Every structure is written in structure tokens, then in C-alpha cells.
mmCIF file of C-alpha atoms in Angstrom:
data_model
loop_
_atom_site.group_PDB
_atom_site.id
_atom_site.type_symbol
_atom_site.label_atom_id
_atom_site.label_comp_id
_atom_site.label_asym_id
_atom_site.label_seq_id
_atom_site.Cartn_x
_atom_site.Cartn_y
_atom_site.Cartn_z
ATOM 1 C CA UNK X 1 95.608 76.549 122.247
ATOM 2 C CA UNK X 2 96.529 73.702 119.983
ATOM 3 C CA UNK X 3 97.454 73.161 116.332
ATOM 4 C CA UNK X 4 95.651 70.756 114.034
ATOM 5 C CA UNK X 5 95.238 70.101 110.330
ATOM 6 C CA UNK X 6 92.634 72.326 108.727
ATOM 7 C CA UNK X 7 89.545 70.786 107.129
ATOM 8 C CA UNK X 8 87.207 72.255 104.481
ATOM 9 C CA UNK X 9 84.727 73.405 107.145
ATOM 10 C CA UNK X 10 87.421 75.778 108.464
ATOM 11 C CA UNK X 11 87.439 77.860 105.249
ATOM 12 C CA UNK X 12 85.153 80.662 106.468
ATOM 13 C CA UNK X 13 87.041 81.151 109.733
ATOM 14 C CA UNK X 14 90.388 81.092 107.899
ATOM 15 C CA UNK X 15 89.114 83.700 105.426
ATOM 16 C CA UNK X 16 87.993 85.892 108.338
ATOM 17 C CA UNK X 17 91.354 85.641 110.127
ATOM 18 C CA UNK X 18 93.144 86.275 106.819
ATOM 19 C CA UNK X 19 91.266 89.535 106.201
ATOM 20 C CA UNK X 20 91.411 90.717 109.825
ATOM 21 C CA UNK X 21 95.151 90.123 109.881
ATOM 22 C CA UNK X 22 95.753 92.035 106.648
ATOM 23 C CA UNK X 23 93.672 94.975 107.867
ATOM 24 C CA UNK X 24 95.684 95.146 111.100
ATOM 25 C CA UNK X 25 99.171 94.418 109.725
ATOM 26 C CA UNK X 26 99.339 96.344 106.472
ATOM 27 C CA UNK X 27 98.088 99.932 107.030
ATOM 28 C CA UNK X 28 100.766 102.243 105.688
ATOM 29 C CA UNK X 29 102.369 99.349 103.800
ATOM 30 C CA UNK X 30 99.696 98.884 101.139
ATOM 31 C CA UNK X 31 96.937 101.306 100.104
ATOM 32 C CA UNK X 32 94.201 101.828 102.691
ATOM 33 C CA UNK X 33 91.596 101.736 99.907
ATOM 34 C CA UNK X 34 92.632 98.143 99.132
ATOM 35 C CA UNK X 35 92.486 97.154 102.802
ATOM 36 C CA UNK X 36 89.127 98.856 103.322
ATOM 37 C CA UNK X 37 87.623 96.873 100.444
ATOM 38 C CA UNK X 38 88.811 93.468 101.717
ATOM 39 C CA UNK X 39 86.044 91.166 102.918
ATOM 40 C CA UNK X 40 86.241 87.540 104.123
ATOM 41 C CA UNK X 41 83.870 86.420 101.354
ATOM 42 C CA UNK X 42 86.511 87.598 98.828
ATOM 43 C CA UNK X 43 88.930 84.982 100.235
ATOM 44 C CA UNK X 44 86.424 82.228 100.958
ATOM 45 C CA UNK X 45 86.484 80.507 97.553
ATOM 46 C CA UNK X 46 90.273 80.423 97.514
ATOM 47 C CA UNK X 47 90.391 78.835 100.976
ATOM 48 C CA UNK X 48 87.680 76.309 100.117
ATOM 49 C CA UNK X 49 89.736 75.193 97.119
ATOM 50 C CA UNK X 50 93.001 75.100 99.090
ATOM 51 C CA UNK X 51 91.460 73.000 101.856
ATOM 52 C CA UNK X 52 89.766 70.598 99.455
ATOM 53 C CA UNK X 53 93.068 69.895 97.693
ATOM 54 C CA UNK X 54 95.177 69.345 100.809
ATOM 55 C CA UNK X 55 97.811 66.647 100.365
ATOM 56 C CA UNK X 56 99.328 66.216 103.822
ATOM 57 C CA UNK X 57 101.994 65.548 104.846
ATOM 58 C CA UNK X 58 103.678 67.497 102.000
ATOM 59 C CA UNK X 59 101.121 70.229 101.444
ATOM 60 C CA UNK X 60 98.362 71.618 103.595
ATOM 61 C CA UNK X 61 97.084 74.118 106.103
ATOM 62 C CA UNK X 62 97.396 74.001 109.861
ATOM 63 C CA UNK X 63 95.174 76.005 112.186
ATOM 64 C CA UNK X 64 95.764 77.337 115.666
ATOM 65 C CA UNK X 65 92.614 76.715 117.626
ATOM 66 C CA UNK X 66 91.722 78.257 120.963
ATOM 67 C CA UNK X 67 90.429 75.886 123.596
ATOM 68 C CA UNK X 68 87.366 78.058 124.194
ATOM 69 C CA UNK X 69 84.168 77.920 122.230
ATOM 70 C CA UNK X 70 83.483 80.725 119.776
ATOM 71 C CA UNK X 71 80.121 82.464 119.832
ATOM 72 C CA UNK X 72 80.905 84.099 116.485
ATOM 73 C CA UNK X 73 80.376 81.727 113.544
ATOM 74 C CA UNK X 74 82.727 83.866 111.411
ATOM 75 C CA UNK X 75 85.689 82.927 113.611
ATOM 76 C CA UNK X 76 84.549 79.478 114.642
ATOM 77 C CA UNK X 77 86.541 76.580 113.260
ATOM 78 C CA UNK X 78 85.020 73.259 112.279
ATOM 79 C CA UNK X 79 84.935 72.106 115.902
ATOM 80 C CA UNK X 80 83.138 75.220 117.189
ATOM 81 C CA UNK X 81 86.298 76.593 118.766
ATOM 82 C CA UNK X 82 87.848 79.980 118.054
ATOM 83 C CA UNK X 83 90.257 79.785 115.149
ATOM 84 C CA UNK X 84 93.138 82.050 116.213
ATOM 85 C CA UNK X 85 95.469 81.607 113.236
ATOM 86 C CA UNK X 86 96.568 79.485 110.328
ATOM 87 C CA UNK X 87 99.560 78.636 108.164
ATOM 88 C CA UNK X 88 99.741 76.917 104.804
ATOM 89 C CA UNK X 89 102.743 75.269 103.209
ATOM 90 C CA UNK X 90 103.839 72.936 100.448
ATOM 91 C CA UNK X 91 106.579 72.355 97.909
ATOM 92 C CA UNK X 92 108.408 75.474 96.758
ATOM 93 C CA UNK X 93 106.883 77.233 93.764
ATOM 94 C CA UNK X 94 110.149 79.006 92.904
ATOM 95 C CA UNK X 95 111.912 78.201 89.636
ATOM 96 C CA UNK X 96 115.305 78.044 91.347
ATOM 97 C CA UNK X 97 114.276 75.475 93.991
ATOM 98 C CA UNK X 98 113.785 71.716 93.870
ATOM 99 C CA UNK X 99 110.172 71.178 95.051
ATOM 100 C CA UNK X 100 111.086 67.678 96.237
ATOM 101 C CA UNK X 101 113.578 69.122 98.731
ATOM 102 C CA UNK X 102 112.491 72.709 99.410
ATOM 103 C CA UNK X 103 109.227 73.555 101.139
ATOM 104 C CA UNK X 104 107.561 76.948 101.055
ATOM 105 C CA UNK X 105 105.599 78.601 103.824
ATOM 106 C CA UNK X 106 102.794 80.099 101.747
ATOM 107 C CA UNK X 107 100.932 81.919 104.531
ATOM 108 C CA UNK X 108 101.082 82.473 108.267
ATOM 109 C CA UNK X 109 98.479 84.750 109.836
ATOM 110 C CA UNK X 110 97.172 85.214 113.333
ATOM 111 C CA UNK X 111 94.017 87.030 114.353
ATOM 112 C CA UNK X 112 95.132 90.463 115.609
ATOM 113 C CA UNK X 113 93.383 89.833 118.942
ATOM 114 C CA UNK X 114 95.875 86.983 119.485
ATOM 115 C CA UNK X 115 99.093 88.820 118.570
ATOM 116 C CA UNK X 116 101.858 88.767 121.159
ATOM 117 C CA UNK X 117 100.666 85.661 123.005
ATOM 118 C CA UNK X 118 103.032 83.077 121.499
ATOM 119 C CA UNK X 119 100.519 81.583 119.082
ATOM 120 C CA UNK X 120 102.448 82.509 115.942
ATOM 121 C CA UNK X 121 105.576 80.836 117.303
ATOM 122 C CA UNK X 122 103.624 77.715 118.176
ATOM 123 C CA UNK X 123 102.074 77.624 114.706
ATOM 124 C CA UNK X 124 105.474 78.218 113.041
ATOM 125 C CA UNK X 125 107.070 75.442 115.100
ATOM 126 C CA UNK X 126 104.348 72.987 114.022
ATOM 127 C CA UNK X 127 104.674 73.942 110.346
ATOM 128 C CA UNK X 128 108.455 73.501 110.428
ATOM 129 C CA UNK X 129 108.024 70.126 112.170
ATOM 130 C CA UNK X 130 105.527 69.090 109.466
ATOM 131 C CA UNK X 131 107.944 70.163 106.709
ATOM 132 C CA UNK X 132 110.760 68.127 108.290
ATOM 133 C CA UNK X 133 108.501 65.100 108.718
ATOM 134 C CA UNK X 134 107.559 65.354 105.029
ATOM 135 C CA UNK X 135 111.232 65.052 104.074
ATOM 136 C CA UNK X 136 112.005 68.616 103.034
ATOM 137 C CA UNK X 137 115.614 69.711 103.691
ATOM 138 C CA UNK X 138 115.053 73.486 103.482
ATOM 139 C CA UNK X 139 112.190 75.968 103.490
ATOM 140 C CA UNK X 140 111.520 79.409 102.067
ATOM 141 C CA UNK X 141 108.878 82.077 102.409
ATOM 142 C CA UNK X 142 108.080 85.392 100.765
ATOM 143 C CA UNK X 143 107.334 88.471 102.863
ATOM 144 C CA UNK X 144 106.450 92.044 101.990
ATOM 145 C CA UNK X 145 109.790 93.856 101.976
ATOM 146 C CA UNK X 146 108.443 96.782 103.999
ATOM 147 C CA UNK X 147 106.845 94.578 106.664
ATOM 148 C CA UNK X 148 109.484 95.066 109.373
ATOM 149 C CA UNK X 149 107.330 93.385 112.042
ATOM 150 C CA UNK X 150 106.966 90.124 110.096
ATOM 151 C CA UNK X 151 110.593 90.160 109.003
ATOM 152 C CA UNK X 152 111.709 90.477 112.635
ATOM 153 C CA UNK X 153 109.429 87.591 113.598
ATOM 154 C CA UNK X 154 110.998 85.329 110.958
ATOM 155 C CA UNK X 155 114.554 86.428 111.719
ATOM 156 C CA UNK X 156 114.048 85.752 115.438
ATOM 157 C CA UNK X 157 113.167 82.177 114.486
ATOM 158 C CA UNK X 158 116.256 81.569 112.352
ATOM 159 C CA UNK X 159 114.953 82.512 108.900
ATOM 160 C CA UNK X 160 117.338 84.642 106.821
ATOM 161 C CA UNK X 161 116.882 86.711 103.647
ATOM 162 C CA UNK X 162 118.566 84.918 100.750
ATOM 163 C CA UNK X 163 118.872 87.911 98.406
ATOM 164 C CA UNK X 164 115.931 87.037 96.145
ATOM 165 C CA UNK X 165 113.136 89.530 95.598
ATOM 166 C CA UNK X 166 110.173 89.853 93.279
ATOM 167 C CA UNK X 167 107.668 92.481 92.357
ATOM 168 C CA UNK X 168 104.112 91.411 93.055
ATOM 169 C CA UNK X 169 101.431 93.175 91.017
ATOM 170 C CA UNK X 170 98.157 93.117 92.953
ATOM 171 C CA UNK X 171 96.393 95.149 90.231
ATOM 172 C CA UNK X 172 95.473 97.836 92.791
ATOM 173 C CA UNK X 173 99.114 98.300 93.861
ATOM 174 C CA UNK X 174 102.600 96.920 93.306
ATOM 175 C CA UNK X 175 104.771 95.623 96.157
ATOM 176 C CA UNK X 176 108.192 94.050 96.484
ATOM 177 C CA UNK X 177 108.487 90.760 98.329
ATOM 178 C CA UNK X 178 111.757 89.374 99.682
ATOM 179 C CA UNK X 179 112.524 85.708 100.164
ATOM 180 C CA UNK X 180 113.702 84.154 103.404
ATOM 181 C CA UNK X 181 115.073 80.673 103.912
ATOM 182 C CA UNK X 182 115.939 78.260 106.679
ATOM 183 C CA UNK X 183 117.630 74.837 106.640
ATOM 184 C CA UNK X 184 115.494 71.989 107.972
ATOM 185 C CA UNK X 185 118.286 69.465 108.541
#
């Protein structure tokens, strides 16, 4: 597997991984009715827009691509290979952070079929390297407060909760996110 910058033609595969990951990671954490209704086409437009407005090296999306060809067009990246995961990042969107110095990990998702194989760590390492190369001195991320699995993953890689939290109203449910941070220098 290798990591590369995402391109607009990856949008459909990213949307598929995004939805598959939510459906596998969040049962019991957010309402099942919300998860059941999720479809990749609901996320496609958002990902098309995100990928068309990429501004690397300071903002963008990286994908984890399997070295094998994908027979399923829904999970096939722009190069015809299986897209196993993705992460997006950019300047912090938080009011209490300097976006010139603090990066934010916006998303990091792996296809559930690829969990536990080291791909998420590889993707995280590449994102952090990209943030450093872009000149950021610190990074933050927001994670669902009840998502113990994700929180453990971040903590095992040096990220720490910084005490900030926010209520996120998804219309169909309300959840509390907690912020984690890590120095990049």
C-alpha cells in the first residue's frame, strides 16, 4: 500500500470508504437510523468540491491505495487500484488557533476491511509529515467523545485531549466532540 495525493477522480471511492467506515465504526455511538440511511452518493458532492479546491501543501486529501487492482468501481481510485483509506487536513478552523501555525486533521477513515493492518498509522504518518512540511507547528483534530477506539488510536500516536469540546448538531442527533492536539516541532 502507498499514500498519494487525492485527485478529483477519487471522489466516488472516497465517498464509499467514508460511508462504509461510518457504518462500521459508529453503531451504538450514533443512531442506527442515521447510519442505515447513509449512502455514498450523499457524500459525493462534498468530496468532489473538497478535491477540486485542494491547495497542497497546506490543505488537501491523501489517499491510501492498495497495490492491487479493484474490480469494484465504487472502491476504485483514479488509478484503478483499491482505495483503502483517506485523510484530509488543512489550517485549523478553530477560533482559538492561528491557522498559519496550527493544522487540523479534518478526517481520517479506513475501509473496515482494512482495519488492523497498519494502514491508518501509515496514512496518519504521511499526513503529519505533510503538515510539518507545510510549516505548521502544531495540529489538532476533533473526535466523537464516545468513540473510544478512535481516541485510543490517536493517543497511541502521541495526540492528547486539550480540554476543548463542542456539541455538534447533525439535525438527526446531537453529539459531543473532543479536541486532541499534538506538537509538530
